[in-house]
Tab-separated table of C-alpha atoms in Angstrom:
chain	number	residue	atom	x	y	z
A	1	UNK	CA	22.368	79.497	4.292
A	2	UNK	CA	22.029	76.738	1.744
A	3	UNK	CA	23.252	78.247	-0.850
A	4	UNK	CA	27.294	79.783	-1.199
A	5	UNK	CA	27.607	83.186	-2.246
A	6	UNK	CA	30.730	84.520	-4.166
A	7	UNK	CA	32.451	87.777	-2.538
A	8	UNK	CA	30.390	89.844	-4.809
A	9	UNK	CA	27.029	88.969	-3.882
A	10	UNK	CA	28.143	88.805	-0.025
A	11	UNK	CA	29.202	92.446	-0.982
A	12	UNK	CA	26.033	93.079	-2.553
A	13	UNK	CA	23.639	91.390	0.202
A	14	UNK	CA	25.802	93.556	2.437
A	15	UNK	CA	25.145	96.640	0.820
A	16	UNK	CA	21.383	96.325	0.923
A	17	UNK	CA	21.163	95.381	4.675
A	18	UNK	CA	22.901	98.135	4.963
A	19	UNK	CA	20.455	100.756	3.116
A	20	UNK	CA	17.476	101.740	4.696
A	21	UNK	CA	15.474	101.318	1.921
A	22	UNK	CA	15.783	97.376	1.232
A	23	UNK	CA	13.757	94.853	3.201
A	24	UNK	CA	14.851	91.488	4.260
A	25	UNK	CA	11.686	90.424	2.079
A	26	UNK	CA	14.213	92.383	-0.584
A	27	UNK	CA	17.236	90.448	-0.241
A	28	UNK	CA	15.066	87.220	0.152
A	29	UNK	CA	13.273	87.313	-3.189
A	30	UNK	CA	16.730	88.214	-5.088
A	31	UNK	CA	19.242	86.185	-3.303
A	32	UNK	CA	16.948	83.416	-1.229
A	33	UNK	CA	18.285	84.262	1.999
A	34	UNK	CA	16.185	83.917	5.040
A	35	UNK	CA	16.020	87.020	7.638
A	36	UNK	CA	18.207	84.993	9.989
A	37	UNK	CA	20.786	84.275	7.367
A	38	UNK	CA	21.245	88.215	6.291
A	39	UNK	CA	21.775	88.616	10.222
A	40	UNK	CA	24.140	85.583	10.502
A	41	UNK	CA	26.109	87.146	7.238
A	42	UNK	CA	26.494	90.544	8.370
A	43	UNK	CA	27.927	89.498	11.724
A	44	UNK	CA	30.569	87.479	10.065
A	45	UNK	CA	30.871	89.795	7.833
A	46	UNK	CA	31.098	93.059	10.019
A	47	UNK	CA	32.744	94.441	12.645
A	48	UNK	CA	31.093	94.166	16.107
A	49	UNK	CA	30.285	97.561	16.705
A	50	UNK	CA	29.564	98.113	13.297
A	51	UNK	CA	27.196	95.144	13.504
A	52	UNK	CA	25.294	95.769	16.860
A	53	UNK	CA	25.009	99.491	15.687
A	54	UNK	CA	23.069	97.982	12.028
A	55	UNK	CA	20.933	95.688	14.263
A	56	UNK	CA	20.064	98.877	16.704
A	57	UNK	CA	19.117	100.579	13.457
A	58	UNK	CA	16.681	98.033	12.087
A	59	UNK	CA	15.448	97.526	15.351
A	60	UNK	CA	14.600	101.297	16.007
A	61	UNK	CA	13.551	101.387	12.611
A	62	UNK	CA	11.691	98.636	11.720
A	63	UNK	CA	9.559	100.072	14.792
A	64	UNK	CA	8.281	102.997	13.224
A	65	UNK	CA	7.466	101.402	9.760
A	66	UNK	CA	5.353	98.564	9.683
A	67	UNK	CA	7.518	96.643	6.360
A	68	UNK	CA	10.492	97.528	7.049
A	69	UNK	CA	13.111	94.390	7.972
């Protein structure tokens, strides 16, 4: 991460990992985060359940779409 967010756009880059609707192409064009930066985010930003159960998701996911994260 090159840049430093402020709480509200960690909030924000949060909240659209988090929705099953955003891409990682998403957060990248709006906030210039690279795939393995959203990942590195939400794992200091989550719980550990809470952030191997998100990855399982976009794993499982991301399988049966082909653009999705």
């Amino acid at each position: 991460m090159s840049q430093k967010l402020t709480e509200a756009e960690i909030s924000d880059v949060i909240q659209m990992a988090l929705s099953d609707h955003v891409s990682f192409n998403d957060i990248r064009n709006q906030y210039g985060l690279a795939e393995k930066d959203v990942k590195k985010l939400m794992k200091s930003n989550l719980k550990t359940g809470s952030y191997q159960t998100w990855r399982k998701r976009v794993r499982d996911f991301g399988s049966r779409r082909e653009y999705y994260k």
